[in-house]
Short mmCIF file of C-alpha atoms in Angstrom, two decimals:
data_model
loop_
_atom_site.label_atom_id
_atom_site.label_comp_id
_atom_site.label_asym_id
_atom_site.label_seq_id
_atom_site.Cartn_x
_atom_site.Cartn_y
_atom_site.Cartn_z
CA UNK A 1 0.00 0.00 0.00
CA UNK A 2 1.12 3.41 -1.34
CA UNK A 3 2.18 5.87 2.00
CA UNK A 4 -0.04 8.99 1.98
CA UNK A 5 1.84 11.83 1.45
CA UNK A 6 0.85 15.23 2.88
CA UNK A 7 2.09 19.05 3.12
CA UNK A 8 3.29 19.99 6.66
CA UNK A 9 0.79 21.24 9.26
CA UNK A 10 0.43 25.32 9.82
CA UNK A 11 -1.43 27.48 11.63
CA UNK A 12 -3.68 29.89 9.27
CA UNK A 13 -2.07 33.36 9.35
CA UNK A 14 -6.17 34.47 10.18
CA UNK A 15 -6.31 33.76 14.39
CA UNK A 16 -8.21 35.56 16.94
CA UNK A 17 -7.10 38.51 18.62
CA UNK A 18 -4.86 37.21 21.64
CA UNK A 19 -3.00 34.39 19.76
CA UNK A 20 0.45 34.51 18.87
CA UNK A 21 2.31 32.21 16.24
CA UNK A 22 6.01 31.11 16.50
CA UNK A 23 7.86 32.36 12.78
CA UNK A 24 7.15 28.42 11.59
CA UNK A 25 3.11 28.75 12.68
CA UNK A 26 3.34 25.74 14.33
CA UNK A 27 2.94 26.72 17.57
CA UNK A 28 -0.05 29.11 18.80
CA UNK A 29 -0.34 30.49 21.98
CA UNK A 30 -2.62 32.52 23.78
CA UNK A 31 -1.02 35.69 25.48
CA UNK A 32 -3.78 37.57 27.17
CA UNK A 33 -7.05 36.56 29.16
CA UNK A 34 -8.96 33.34 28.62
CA UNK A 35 -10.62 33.64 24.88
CA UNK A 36 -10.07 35.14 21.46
CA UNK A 37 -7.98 32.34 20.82
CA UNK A 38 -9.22 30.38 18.01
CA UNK A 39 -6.98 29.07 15.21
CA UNK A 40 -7.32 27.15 11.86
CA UNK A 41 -5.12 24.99 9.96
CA UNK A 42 -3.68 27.02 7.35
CA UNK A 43 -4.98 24.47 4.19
CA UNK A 44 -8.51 22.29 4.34
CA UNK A 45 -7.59 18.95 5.06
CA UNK A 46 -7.66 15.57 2.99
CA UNK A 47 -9.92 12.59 4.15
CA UNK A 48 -7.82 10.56 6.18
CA UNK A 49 -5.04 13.64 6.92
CA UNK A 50 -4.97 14.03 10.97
CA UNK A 51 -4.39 17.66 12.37
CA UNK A 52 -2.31 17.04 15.52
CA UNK A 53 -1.26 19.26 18.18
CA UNK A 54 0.67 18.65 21.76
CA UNK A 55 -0.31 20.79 24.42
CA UNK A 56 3.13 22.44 25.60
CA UNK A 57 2.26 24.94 28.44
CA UNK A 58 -1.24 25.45 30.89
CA UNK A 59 -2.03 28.46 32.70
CA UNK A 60 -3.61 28.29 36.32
CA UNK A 61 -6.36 30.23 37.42
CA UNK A 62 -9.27 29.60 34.57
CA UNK A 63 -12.16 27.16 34.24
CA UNK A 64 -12.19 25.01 30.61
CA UNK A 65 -9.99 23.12 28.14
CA UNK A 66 -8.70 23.05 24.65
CA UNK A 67 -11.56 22.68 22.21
CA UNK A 68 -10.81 21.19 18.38
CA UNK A 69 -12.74 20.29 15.54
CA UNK A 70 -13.44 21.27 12.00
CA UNK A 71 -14.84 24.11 9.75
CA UNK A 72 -16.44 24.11 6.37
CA UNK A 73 -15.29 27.69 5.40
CA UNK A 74 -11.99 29.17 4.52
CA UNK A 75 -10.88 31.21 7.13
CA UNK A 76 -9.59 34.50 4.81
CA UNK A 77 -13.50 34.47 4.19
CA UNK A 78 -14.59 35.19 7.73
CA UNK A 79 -15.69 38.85 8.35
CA UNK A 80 -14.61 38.35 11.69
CA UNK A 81 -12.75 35.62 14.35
CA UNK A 82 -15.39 34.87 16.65
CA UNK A 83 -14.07 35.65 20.23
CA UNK A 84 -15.21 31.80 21.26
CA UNK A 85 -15.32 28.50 19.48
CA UNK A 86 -18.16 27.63 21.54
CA UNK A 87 -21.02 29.23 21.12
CA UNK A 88 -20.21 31.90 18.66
CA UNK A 89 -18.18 29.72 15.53
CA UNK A 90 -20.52 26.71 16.05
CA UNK A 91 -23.65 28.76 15.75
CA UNK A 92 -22.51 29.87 12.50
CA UNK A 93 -23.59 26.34 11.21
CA UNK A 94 -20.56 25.33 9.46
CA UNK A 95 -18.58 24.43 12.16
CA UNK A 96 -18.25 21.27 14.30
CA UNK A 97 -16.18 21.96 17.92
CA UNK A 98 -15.90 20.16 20.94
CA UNK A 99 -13.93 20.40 24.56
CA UNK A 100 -11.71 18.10 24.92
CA UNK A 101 -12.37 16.81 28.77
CA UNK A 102 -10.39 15.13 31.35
CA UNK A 103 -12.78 11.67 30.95
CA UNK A 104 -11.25 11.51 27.47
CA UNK A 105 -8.70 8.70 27.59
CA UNK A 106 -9.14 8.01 30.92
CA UNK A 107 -7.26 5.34 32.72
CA UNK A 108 -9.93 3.11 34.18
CA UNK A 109 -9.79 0.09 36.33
CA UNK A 110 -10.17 -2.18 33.33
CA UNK A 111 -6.88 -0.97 31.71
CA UNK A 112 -4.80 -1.90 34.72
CA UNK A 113 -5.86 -5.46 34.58
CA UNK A 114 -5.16 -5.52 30.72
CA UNK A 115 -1.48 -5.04 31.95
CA UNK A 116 -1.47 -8.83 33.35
CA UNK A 117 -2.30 -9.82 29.75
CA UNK A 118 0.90 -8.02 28.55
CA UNK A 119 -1.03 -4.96 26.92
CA UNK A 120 -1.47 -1.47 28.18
CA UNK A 121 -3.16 0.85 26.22
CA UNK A 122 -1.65 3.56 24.59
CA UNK A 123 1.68 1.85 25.90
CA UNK A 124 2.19 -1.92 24.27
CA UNK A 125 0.70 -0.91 21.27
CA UNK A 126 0.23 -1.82 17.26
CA UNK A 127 2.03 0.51 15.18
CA UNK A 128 -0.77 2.01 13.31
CA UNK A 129 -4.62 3.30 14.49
CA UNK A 130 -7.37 2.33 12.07
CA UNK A 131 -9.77 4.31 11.54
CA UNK A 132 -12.46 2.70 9.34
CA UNK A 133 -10.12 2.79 6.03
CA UNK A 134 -7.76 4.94 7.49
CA UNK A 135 -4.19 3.55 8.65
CA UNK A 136 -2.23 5.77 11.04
CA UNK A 137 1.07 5.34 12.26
CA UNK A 138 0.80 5.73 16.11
CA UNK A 139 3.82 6.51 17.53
CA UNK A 140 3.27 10.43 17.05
CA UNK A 141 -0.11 10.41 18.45
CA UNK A 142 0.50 9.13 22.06
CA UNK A 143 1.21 11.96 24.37
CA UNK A 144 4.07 11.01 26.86
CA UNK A 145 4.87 12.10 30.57
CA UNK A 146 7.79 13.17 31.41
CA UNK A 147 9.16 10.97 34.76
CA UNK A 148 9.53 12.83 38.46
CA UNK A 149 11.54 11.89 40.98
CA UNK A 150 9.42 10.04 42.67
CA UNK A 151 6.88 8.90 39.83
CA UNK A 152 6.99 5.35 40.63
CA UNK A 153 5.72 5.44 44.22
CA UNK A 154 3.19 7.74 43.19
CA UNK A 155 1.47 8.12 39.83
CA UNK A 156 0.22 5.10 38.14
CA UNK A 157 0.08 6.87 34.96
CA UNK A 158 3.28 6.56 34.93
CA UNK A 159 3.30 2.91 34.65
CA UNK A 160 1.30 2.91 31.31
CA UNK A 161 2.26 6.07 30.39
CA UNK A 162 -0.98 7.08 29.16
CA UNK A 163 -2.08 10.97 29.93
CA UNK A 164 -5.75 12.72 30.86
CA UNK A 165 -6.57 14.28 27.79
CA UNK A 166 -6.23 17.89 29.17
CA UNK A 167 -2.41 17.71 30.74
CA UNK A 168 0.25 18.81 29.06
CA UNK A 169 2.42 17.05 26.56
CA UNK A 170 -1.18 15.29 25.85
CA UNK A 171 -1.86 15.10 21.97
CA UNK A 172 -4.91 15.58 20.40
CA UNK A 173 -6.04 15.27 16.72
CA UNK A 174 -8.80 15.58 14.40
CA UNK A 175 -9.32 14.04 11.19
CA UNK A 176 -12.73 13.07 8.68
CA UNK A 177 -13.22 10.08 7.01
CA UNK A 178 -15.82 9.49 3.83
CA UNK A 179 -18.87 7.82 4.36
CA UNK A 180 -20.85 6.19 1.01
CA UNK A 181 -23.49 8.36 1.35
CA UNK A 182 -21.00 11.22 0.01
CA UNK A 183 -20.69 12.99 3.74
CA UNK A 184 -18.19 13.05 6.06
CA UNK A 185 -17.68 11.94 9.98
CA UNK A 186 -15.82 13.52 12.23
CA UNK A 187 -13.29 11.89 14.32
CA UNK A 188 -11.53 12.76 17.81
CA UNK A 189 -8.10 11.17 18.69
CA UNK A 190 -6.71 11.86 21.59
CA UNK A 191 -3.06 10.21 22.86
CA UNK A 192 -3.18 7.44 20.44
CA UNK A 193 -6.90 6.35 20.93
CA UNK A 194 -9.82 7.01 18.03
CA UNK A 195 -13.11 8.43 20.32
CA UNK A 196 -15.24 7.38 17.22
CA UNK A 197 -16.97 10.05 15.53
CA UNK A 198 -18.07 12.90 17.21
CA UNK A 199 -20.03 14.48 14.11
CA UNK A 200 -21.80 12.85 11.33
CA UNK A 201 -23.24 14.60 7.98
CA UNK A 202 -20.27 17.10 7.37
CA UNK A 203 -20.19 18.22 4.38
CA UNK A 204 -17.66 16.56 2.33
CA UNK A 205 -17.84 18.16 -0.87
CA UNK A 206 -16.69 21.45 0.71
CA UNK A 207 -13.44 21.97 2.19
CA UNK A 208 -12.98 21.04 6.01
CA UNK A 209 -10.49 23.67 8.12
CA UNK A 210 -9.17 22.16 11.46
CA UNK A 211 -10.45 24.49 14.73
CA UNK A 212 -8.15 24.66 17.57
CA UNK A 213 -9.42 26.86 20.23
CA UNK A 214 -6.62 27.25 22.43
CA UNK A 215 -9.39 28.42 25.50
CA UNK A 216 -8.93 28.98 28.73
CA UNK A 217 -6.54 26.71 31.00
CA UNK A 218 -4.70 25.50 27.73
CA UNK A 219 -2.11 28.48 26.72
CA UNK A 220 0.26 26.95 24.05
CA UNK A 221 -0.32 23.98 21.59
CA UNK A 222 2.57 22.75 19.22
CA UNK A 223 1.85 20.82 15.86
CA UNK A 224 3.02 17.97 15.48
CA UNK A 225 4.11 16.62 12.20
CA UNK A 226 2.75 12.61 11.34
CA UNK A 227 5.01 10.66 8.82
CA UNK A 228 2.56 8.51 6.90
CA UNK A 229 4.99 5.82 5.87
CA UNK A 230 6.42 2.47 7.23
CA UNK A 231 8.07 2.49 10.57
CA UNK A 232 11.04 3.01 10.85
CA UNK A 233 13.06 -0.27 12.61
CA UNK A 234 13.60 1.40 15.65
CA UNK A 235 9.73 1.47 16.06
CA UNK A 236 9.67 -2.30 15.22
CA UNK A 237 12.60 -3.08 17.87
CA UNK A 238 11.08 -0.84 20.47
CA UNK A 239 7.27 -3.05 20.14
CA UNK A 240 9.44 -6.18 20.86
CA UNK A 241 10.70 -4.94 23.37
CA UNK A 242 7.85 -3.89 25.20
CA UNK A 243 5.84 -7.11 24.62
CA UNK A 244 7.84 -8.74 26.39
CA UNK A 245 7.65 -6.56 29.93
CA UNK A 246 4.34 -5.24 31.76
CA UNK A 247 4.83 -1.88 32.00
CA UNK A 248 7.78 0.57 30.92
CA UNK A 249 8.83 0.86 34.70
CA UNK A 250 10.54 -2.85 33.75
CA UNK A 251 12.28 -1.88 30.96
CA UNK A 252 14.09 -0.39 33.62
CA UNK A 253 15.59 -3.18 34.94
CA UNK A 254 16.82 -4.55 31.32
CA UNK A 255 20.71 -5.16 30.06
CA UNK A 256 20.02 -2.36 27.05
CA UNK A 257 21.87 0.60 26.53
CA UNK A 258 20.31 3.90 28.32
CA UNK A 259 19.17 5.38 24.97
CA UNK A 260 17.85 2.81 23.84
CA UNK A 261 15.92 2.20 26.91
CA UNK A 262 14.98 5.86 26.76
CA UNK A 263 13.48 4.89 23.36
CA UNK A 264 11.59 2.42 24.40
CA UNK A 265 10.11 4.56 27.14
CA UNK A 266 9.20 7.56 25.21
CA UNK A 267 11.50 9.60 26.89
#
């Protein structure tokens, strides 16, 4: 199968009022109060294409999340930037938005006793998501903590390394996929995991901007680029590795050189 091959991710040079791009536009962030900061991808996007971001940097004090989704208008054409993806694009009727949450991706019970089977999601993964006909390689899509000091005794995120959906270095994506019926559905994926759709009937014969609201609590977001090729063999090696151990704090404990088990636990 032929690798999809798409431009580079950018921010559109049209933003609201308080964002700021970084010379590349691939990083937005928000430098005064807690709205005006919506942003669009800077080209529509192809079926299949994810638009994925990384949330680099919070800011204390205000109520809400990052909020994503997609547009059916080219954003040179709007008159305006609304000061708030939610209500004022939406209500427009061409656009499809939603806050991401903290029960997105969330750890449950369940997943801990999937780790005795020697798979933890997000963690001891395949290397690509499907997504109905869609195949995306997963590596760039999982959001990875950084370890403390003490992160062993006590987060257990930190065994399987999966993040809540609003903490930083989480990474969250949208994307559309054809349906026969000549419209589109919307799909959420947030650090590595598809949500299903979270919009049906878009209009696929028009062109479909990505909406990142970078909204309260959330200050900075980063694109990140996805390679839609093979992967690469030291994504091959590293799913050996880890399907043989139960979490990544065991890798740990292996006779590997300390890159390599740096590799292997997304550090």
């Amino acid at each position: 199968m032929a690798a999809a091959c798409y431009p580079s991710s950018r921010f559109h040079r049209i933003h609201g009022a308080n964002v700021r791009l970084d010379p590349s536009r691939t990083q937005a962030t928000r430098v005064e109060s807690f709205a005006n900061g919506l942003c669009f991808s800077q080209e529509p996007l192809a079926p299949g294409q994810i638009f994925l971001l990384e949330i680099e940097e919070k800011e204390l004090g205000w109520c809400g999340h990052l909020r994503v989704g997609l547009m059916a208008c080219d954003p040179s054409r709007l008159d305006v930037v609304p000061e708030y993806s939610l209500p004022d694009l939406v209500n427009r009727g061409d656009s499809w938005v939603f806050a991401i949450t903290r029960n997105h991706n969330r750890v449950t019970p369940d997943t801990a006793a999937g780790q005795a089977s020697g798979r933890v999601r997000g963690f001891l993964a395949d290397p690509y998501l499907l997504i109905e006909q869609v195949r995306i390689p997963r590596d760039k899509l999982v959001g990875r903590s950084r370890p403390g000091r003490y992160s062993h005794i006590l987060d257990d995120l930190y065994k399987s390394n999966v993040l809540p959906a609003t903490a930083r270095r989480s990474r969250i994506g949208v994307l559309y996929t054809l349906q026969p019926d000549g419209t589109a559905d919307m799909h959420m994926v947030i650090n590595g995991e598809d949500m299903g759709p979270s919009a049906r009937g878009l209009p696929a014969s028009r062109p479909l901007y990505a909406v990142v609201d970078v909204f309260a609590s959330t200050k900075t977001v980063r694109l990140v680029q996805v390679e839609y090729g093979f992967p690469s063999l030291q994504t091959l090696c590293r799913l050996i590795i880890q399907k043989h151990v139960v979490h990544r704090l065991a890798i740990e404990g292996l006779n590997l050189p300390p890159l390599l088990k740096n590799f292997c636990k997304y550090e």
